[in-house]
CSV table of C-alpha atoms and ligand atoms in Angstrom, one decimal:
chain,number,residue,atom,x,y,z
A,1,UNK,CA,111.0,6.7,-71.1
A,2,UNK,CA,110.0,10.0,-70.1
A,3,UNK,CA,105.6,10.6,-69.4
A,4,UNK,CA,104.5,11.9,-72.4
A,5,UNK,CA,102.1,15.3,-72.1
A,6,UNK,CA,98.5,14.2,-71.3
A,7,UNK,CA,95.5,16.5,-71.3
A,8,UNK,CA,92.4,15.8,-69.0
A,9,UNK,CA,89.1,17.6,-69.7
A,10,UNK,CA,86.2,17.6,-67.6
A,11,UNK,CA,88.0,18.0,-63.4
A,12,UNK,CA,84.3,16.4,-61.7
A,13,UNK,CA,85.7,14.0,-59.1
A,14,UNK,CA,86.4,11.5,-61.7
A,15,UNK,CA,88.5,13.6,-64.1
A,16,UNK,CA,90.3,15.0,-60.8
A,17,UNK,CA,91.7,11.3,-59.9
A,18,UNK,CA,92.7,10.4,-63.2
A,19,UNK,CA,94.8,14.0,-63.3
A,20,UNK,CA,96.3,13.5,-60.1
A,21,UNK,CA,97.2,9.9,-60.7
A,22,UNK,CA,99.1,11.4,-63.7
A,23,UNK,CA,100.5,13.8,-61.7
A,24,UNK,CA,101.8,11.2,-59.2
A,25,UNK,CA,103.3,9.3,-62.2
A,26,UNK,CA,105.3,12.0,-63.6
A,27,UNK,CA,103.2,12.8,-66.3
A,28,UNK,CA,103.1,16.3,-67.7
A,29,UNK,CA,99.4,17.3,-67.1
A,30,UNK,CA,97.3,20.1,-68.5
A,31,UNK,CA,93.9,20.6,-67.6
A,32,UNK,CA,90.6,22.4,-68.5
A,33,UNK,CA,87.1,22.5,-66.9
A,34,UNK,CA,83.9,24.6,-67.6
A,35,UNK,CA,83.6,25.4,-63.9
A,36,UNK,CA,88.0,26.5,-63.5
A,37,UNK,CA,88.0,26.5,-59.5
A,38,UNK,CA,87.5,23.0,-59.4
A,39,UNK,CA,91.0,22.4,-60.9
A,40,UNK,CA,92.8,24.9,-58.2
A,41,UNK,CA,93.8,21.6,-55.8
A,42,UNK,CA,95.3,19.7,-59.4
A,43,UNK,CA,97.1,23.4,-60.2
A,44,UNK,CA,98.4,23.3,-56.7
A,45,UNK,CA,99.6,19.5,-57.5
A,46,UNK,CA,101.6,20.7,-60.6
A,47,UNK,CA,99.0,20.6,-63.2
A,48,UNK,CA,98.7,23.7,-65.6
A,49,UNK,CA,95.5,25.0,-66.0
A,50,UNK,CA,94.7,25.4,-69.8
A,51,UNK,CA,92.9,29.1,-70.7
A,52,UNK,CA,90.6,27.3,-72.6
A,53,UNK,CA,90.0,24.1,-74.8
A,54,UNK,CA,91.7,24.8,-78.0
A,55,UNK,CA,94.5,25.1,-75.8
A,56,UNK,CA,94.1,22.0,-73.8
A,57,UNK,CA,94.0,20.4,-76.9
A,58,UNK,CA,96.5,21.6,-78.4
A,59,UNK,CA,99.0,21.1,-75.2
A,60,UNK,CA,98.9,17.0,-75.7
A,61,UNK,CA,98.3,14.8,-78.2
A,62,UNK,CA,96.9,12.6,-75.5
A,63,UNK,CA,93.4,14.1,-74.3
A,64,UNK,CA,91.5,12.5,-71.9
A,65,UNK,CA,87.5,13.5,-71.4
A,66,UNK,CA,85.7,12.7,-68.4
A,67,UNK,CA,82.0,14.6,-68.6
A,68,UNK,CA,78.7,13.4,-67.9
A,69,UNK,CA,78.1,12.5,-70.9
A,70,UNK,CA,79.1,12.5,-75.0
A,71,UNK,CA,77.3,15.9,-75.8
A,72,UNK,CA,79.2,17.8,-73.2
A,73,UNK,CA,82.3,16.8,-75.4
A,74,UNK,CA,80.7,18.6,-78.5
A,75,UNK,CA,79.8,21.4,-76.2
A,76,UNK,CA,83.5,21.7,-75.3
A,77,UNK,CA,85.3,20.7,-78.6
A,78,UNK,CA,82.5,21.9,-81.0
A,79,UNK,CA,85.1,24.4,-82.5
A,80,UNK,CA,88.4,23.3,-81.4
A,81,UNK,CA,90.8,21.9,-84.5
A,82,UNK,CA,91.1,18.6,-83.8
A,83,UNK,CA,93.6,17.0,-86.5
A,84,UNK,CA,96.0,14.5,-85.1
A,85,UNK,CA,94.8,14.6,-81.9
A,86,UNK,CA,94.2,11.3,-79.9
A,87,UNK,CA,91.1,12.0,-77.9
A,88,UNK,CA,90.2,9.0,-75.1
A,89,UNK,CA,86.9,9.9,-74.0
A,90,UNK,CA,86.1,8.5,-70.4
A,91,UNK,CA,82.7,9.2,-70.4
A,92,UNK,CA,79.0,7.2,-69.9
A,93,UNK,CA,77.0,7.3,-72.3
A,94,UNK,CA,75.3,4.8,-75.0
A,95,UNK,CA,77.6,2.4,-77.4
A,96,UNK,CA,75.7,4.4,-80.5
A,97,UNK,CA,76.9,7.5,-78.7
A,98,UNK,CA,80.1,6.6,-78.4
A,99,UNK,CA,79.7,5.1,-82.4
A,100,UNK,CA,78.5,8.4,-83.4
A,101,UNK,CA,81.6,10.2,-81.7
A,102,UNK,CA,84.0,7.9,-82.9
A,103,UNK,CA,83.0,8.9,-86.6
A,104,UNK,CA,82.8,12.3,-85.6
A,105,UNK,CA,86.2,13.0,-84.5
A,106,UNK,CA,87.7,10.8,-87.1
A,107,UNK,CA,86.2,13.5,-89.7
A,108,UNK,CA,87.7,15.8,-87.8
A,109,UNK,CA,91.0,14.4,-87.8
A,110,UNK,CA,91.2,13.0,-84.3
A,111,UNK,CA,91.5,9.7,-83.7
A,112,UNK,CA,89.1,8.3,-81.0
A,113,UNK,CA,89.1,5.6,-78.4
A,114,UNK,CA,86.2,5.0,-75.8
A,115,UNK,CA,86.6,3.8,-72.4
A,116,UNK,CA,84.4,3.0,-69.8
A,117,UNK,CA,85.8,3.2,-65.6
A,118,UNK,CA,85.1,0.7,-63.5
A,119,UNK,CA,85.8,1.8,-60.6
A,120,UNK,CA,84.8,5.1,-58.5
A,121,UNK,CA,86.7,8.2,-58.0
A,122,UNK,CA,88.7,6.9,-55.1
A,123,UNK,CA,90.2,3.7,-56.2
A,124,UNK,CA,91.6,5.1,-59.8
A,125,UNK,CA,94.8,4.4,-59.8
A,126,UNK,CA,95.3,2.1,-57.2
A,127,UNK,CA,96.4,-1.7,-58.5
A,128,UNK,CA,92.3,-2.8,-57.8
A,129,UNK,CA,91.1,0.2,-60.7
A,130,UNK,CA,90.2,-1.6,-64.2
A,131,UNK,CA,89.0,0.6,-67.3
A,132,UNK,CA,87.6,-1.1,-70.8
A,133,UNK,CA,88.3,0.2,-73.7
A,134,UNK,CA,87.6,0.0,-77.4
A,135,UNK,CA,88.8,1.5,-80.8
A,136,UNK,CA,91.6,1.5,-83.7
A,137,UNK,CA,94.2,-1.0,-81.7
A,138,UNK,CA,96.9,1.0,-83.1
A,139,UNK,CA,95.7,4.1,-81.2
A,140,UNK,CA,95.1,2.0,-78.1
A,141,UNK,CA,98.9,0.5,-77.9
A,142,UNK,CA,100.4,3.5,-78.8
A,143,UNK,CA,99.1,5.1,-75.2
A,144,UNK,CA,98.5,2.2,-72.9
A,145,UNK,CA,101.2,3.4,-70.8
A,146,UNK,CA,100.1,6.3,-69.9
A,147,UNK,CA,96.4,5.0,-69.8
A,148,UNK,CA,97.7,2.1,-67.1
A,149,UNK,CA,98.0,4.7,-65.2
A,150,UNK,CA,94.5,5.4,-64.6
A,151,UNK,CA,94.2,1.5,-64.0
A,152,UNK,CA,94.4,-1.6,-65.4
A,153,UNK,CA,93.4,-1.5,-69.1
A,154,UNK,CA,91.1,-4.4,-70.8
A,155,UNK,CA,90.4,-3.4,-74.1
A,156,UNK,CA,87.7,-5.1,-76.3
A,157,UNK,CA,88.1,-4.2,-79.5
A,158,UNK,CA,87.8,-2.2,-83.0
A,159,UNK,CA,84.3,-1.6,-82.5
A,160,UNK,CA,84.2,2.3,-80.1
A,161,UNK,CA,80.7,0.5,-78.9
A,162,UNK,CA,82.7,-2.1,-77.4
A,163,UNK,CA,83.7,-0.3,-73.8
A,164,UNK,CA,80.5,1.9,-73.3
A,165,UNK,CA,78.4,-1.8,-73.8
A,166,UNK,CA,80.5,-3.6,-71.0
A,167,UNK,CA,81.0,-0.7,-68.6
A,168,UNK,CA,76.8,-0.3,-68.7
A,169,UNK,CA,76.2,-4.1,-68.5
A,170,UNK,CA,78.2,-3.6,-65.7
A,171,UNK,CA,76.4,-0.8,-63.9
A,172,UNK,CA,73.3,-3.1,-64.8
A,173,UNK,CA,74.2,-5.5,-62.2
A,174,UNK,CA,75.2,-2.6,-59.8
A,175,UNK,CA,72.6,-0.6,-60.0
A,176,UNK,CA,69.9,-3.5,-60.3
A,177,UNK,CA,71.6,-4.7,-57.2
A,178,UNK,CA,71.5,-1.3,-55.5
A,179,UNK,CA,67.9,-0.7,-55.9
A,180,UNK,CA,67.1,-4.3,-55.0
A,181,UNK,CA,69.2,-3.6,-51.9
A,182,UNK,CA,67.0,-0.5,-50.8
A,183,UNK,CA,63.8,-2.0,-51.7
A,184,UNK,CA,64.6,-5.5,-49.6
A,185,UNK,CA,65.5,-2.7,-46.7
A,186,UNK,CA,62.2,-1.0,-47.1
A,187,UNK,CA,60.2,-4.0,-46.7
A,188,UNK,CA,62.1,-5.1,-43.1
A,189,UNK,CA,61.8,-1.0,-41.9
A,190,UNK,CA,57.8,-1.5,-42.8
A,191,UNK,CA,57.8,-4.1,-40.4
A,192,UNK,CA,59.4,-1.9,-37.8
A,193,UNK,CA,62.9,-3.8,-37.9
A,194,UNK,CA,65.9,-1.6,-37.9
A,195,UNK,CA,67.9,-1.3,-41.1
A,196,UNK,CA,71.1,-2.1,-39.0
A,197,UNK,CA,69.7,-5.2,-38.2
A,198,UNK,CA,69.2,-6.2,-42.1
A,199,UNK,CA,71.6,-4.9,-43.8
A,200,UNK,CA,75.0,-6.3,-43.4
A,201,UNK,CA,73.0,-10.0,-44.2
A,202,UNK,CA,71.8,-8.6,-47.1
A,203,UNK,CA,75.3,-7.3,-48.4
A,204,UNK,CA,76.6,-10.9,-47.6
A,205,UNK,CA,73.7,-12.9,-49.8
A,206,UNK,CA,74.8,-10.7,-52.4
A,207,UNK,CA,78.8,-11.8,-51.8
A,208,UNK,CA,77.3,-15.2,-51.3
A,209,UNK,CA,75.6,-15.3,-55.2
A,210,UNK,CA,78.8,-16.3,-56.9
A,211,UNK,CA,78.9,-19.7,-54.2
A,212,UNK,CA,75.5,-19.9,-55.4
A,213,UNK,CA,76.4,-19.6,-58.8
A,214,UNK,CA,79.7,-20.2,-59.5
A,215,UNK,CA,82.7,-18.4,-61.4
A,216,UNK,CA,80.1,-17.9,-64.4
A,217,UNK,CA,81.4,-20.1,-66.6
A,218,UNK,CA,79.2,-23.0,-66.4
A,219,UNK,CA,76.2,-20.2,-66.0
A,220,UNK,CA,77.9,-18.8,-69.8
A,221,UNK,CA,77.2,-22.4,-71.1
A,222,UNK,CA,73.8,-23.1,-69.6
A,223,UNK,CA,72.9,-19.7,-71.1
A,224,UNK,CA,74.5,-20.6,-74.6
A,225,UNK,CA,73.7,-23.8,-75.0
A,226,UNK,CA,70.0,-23.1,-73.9
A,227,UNK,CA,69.7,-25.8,-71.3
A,228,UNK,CA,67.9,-25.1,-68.3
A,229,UNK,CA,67.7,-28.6,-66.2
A,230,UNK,CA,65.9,-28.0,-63.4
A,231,UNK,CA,67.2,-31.0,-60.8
A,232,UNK,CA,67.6,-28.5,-57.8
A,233,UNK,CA,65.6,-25.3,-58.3
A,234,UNK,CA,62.5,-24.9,-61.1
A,235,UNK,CA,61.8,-21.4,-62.1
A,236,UNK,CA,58.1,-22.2,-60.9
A,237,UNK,CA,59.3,-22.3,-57.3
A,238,UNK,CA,61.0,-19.3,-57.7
A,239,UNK,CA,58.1,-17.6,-59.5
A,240,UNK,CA,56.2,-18.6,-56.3
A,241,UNK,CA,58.8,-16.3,-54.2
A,242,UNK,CA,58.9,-13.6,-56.6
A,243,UNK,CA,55.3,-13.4,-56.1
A,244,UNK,CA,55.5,-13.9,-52.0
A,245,UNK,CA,57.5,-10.4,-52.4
A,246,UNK,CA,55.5,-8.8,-54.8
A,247,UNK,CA,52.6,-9.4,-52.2
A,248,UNK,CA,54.3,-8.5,-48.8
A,249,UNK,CA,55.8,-5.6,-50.8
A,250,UNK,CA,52.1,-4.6,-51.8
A,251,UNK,CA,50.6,-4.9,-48.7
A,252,UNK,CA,53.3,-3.0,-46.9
A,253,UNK,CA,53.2,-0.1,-48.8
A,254,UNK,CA,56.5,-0.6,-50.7
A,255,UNK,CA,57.0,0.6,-54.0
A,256,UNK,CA,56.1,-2.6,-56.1
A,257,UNK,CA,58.1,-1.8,-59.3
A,258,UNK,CA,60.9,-4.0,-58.9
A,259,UNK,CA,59.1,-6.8,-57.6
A,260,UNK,CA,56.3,-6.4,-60.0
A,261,UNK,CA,59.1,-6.3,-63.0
A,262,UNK,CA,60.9,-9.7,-61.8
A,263,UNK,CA,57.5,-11.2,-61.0
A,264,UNK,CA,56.7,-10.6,-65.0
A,265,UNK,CA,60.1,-12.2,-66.0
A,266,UNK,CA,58.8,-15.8,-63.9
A,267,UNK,CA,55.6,-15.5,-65.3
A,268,UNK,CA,56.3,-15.4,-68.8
A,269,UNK,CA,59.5,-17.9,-68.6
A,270,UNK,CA,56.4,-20.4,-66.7
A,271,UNK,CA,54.3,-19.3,-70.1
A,272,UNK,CA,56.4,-20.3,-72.2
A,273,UNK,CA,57.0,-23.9,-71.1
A,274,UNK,CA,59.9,-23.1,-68.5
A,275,UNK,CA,57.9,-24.0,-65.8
A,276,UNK,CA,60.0,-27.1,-64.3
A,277,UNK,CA,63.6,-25.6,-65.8
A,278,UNK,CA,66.0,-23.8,-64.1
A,279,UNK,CA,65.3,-20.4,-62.9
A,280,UNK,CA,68.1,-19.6,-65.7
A,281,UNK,CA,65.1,-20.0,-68.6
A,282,UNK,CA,64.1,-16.4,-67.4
A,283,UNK,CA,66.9,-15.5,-70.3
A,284,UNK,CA,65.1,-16.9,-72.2
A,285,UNK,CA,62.2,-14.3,-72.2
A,286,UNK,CA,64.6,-11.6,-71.4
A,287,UNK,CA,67.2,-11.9,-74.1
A,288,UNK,CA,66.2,-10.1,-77.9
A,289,UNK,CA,65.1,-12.3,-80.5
B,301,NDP,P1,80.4,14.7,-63.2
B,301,NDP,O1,79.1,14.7,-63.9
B,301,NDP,O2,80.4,15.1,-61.7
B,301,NDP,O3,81.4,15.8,-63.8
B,301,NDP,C1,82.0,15.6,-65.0
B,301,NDP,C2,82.5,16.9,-65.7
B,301,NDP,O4,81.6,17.2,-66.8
B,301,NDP,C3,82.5,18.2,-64.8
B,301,NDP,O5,83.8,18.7,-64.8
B,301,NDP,C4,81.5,19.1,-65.6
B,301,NDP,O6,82.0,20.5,-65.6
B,301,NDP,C5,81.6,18.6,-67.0
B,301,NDP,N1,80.5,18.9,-67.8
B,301,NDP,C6,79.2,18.4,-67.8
B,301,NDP,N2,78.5,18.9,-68.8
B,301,NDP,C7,79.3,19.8,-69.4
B,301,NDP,C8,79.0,20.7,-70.5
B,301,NDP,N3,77.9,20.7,-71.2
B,301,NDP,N4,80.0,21.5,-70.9
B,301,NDP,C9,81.2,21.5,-70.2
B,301,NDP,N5,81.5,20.7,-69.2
B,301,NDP,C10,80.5,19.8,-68.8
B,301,NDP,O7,81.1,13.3,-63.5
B,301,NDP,P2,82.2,12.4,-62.7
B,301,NDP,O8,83.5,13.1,-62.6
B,301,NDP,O9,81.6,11.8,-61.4
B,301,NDP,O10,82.2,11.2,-63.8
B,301,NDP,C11,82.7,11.5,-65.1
B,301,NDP,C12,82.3,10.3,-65.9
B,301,NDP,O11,82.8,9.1,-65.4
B,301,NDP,C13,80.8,10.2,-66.0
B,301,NDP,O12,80.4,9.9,-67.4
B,301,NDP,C14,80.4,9.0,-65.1
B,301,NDP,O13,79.3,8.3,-65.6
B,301,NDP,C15,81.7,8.2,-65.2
B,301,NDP,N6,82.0,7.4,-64.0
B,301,NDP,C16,81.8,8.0,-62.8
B,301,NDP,C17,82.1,7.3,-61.6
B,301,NDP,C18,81.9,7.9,-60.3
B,301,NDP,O14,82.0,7.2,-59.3
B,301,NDP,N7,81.7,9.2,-60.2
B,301,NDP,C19,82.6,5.9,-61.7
B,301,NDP,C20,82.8,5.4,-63.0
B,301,NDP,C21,82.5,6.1,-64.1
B,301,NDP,P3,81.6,21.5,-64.4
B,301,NDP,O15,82.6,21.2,-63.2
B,301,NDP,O16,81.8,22.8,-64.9
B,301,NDP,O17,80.2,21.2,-64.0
């Protein structure tokens, strides 16, 4: 089967991989982007460079957006007819956003699938690059060949919440783990030790957490079933570290925030009765009610 035509708006590093993995695939590609030089290396590849976005759109039924966020695509497609196109926007922002957009372009015609990428700029479209994605199935299966193309697609769902939720559960753990990262550094450089000397120990207690752990299932059931049985760790014991940090954090000079927000999380789970459970019981004062 021939590619079919695909449109990519929004050429930031993202949108540039995704257009150039096209490219590579055989894929027809047209592109558009506020700022035009950054497309000149994807024009060079054999991309055609759109004179604007009613003509991007109108080059593919496929169009592909990857901006900083949702209102950059009402900034671009604001005026731009829209009926029977299929627009598959790759961009962060919240699942009402993407909610919101999904009834919007349906208004206008368009029929709209969210997606959230999981991997950065250099891995998409290489076998290890994933991408959720949710919306009208039809929609979905009717262009998952050229959206494999990107990288694996797992798609959720009807619901155009569905991909934004994951991919920014996701980047919950990431980030959480990046700034927990720098602030664990901090505390060792206060001390006059070398971040060399830390950091590649610290990178592998956070490879370690799933032996710690485990594959997540049996943390799933713990965390569904609401049983915390604290045989080999209590969250009391752990509320006593997360306070030893908060301290040596304090009286280092370190920023406190993180440690002071994870310290409130053991001390409310202990308040609560969660004392001698499993420091899983923290969901229990984290999750909504
Ligand atoms: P950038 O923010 O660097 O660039 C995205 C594009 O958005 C640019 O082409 C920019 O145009 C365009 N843009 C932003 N605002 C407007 C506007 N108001 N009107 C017109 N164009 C606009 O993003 P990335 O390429 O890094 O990422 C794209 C998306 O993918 C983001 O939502 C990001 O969260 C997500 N993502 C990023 C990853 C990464 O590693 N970078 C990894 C996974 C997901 P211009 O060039 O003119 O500024």
């Amino acid at each position: 089967m021939t590619p079919a035509p695909v449109t990519v708006i929004g050429i930031g590093p993202m949108g540039r991989a995704m257009a150039a993995a096209l490219l590579r695939a055989g894929h027809p590609v047209t592109i558009w982007n506020r700022t035009p030089s950054r497309g000149d290396e994807l024009v060079a590849a054999g991309a055609t460079r759109a004179a604007g976005p009613a003509q991007a759109v109108a080059a593919s039924e496929l169009v592909i957006l990857s901006l900083t966020d949702y209102p950059a695509m009402y900034d671009i497609l604001g005026s731009v007819p829209l009926d029977g196109t299929v627009l598959v926007n790759l961009s962060s922002d919240t699942p009402a956003a993407s909610r919101q957009a999904a009834q919007w372009a349906t208004d206008r015609g368009a029929r709209f699938v969210t997606g959230g990428v999981m991997v950065p700029a250099p891995i998409v479209g290489t076998p290890g690059a994933y991408v959720y994605y949710s919306g009208p199935p039809d929609v979905f299966d009717a262009h998952a060949a050229a959206l494999r193309v990107i990288g694996e697609p797992k798609y959720l769902g009807d619901d155009p919440g569905l991909a934004q939720l994951f991919y920014q559960a996701h980047l919950d753990v990431f980030l959480t783990a990046l700034s927990s990262l720098l602030h664990a550094t901090a505390l060792v450089t206060a001390a006059g030790v070398r971040a060399a000397d830390f950091l590649p120990d610290a990178l592998g207690t956070l490879t370690d957490i799933p032996a710690m752990i485990g594959d997540g299932a049996e943390l799933a059931r713990s965390l569904e079933a609401g049983e915390h049985p604290g045989e080999l760790s209590t969250a009391r014991m752990m509320g006593a570290t997360a306070d030893h940090i908060l301290r040596t954090a304090t009286a280092s000079g370190v920023d406190p925030g993180l440690a002071a927000a994870v310290k409130s999380q053991y001390d409310r789970a202990i308040a609560a009765g969660h004392g001698d459970d499993n420091w899983t019981a923290l969901y229990e004062v984290i999750r909504a009610r």
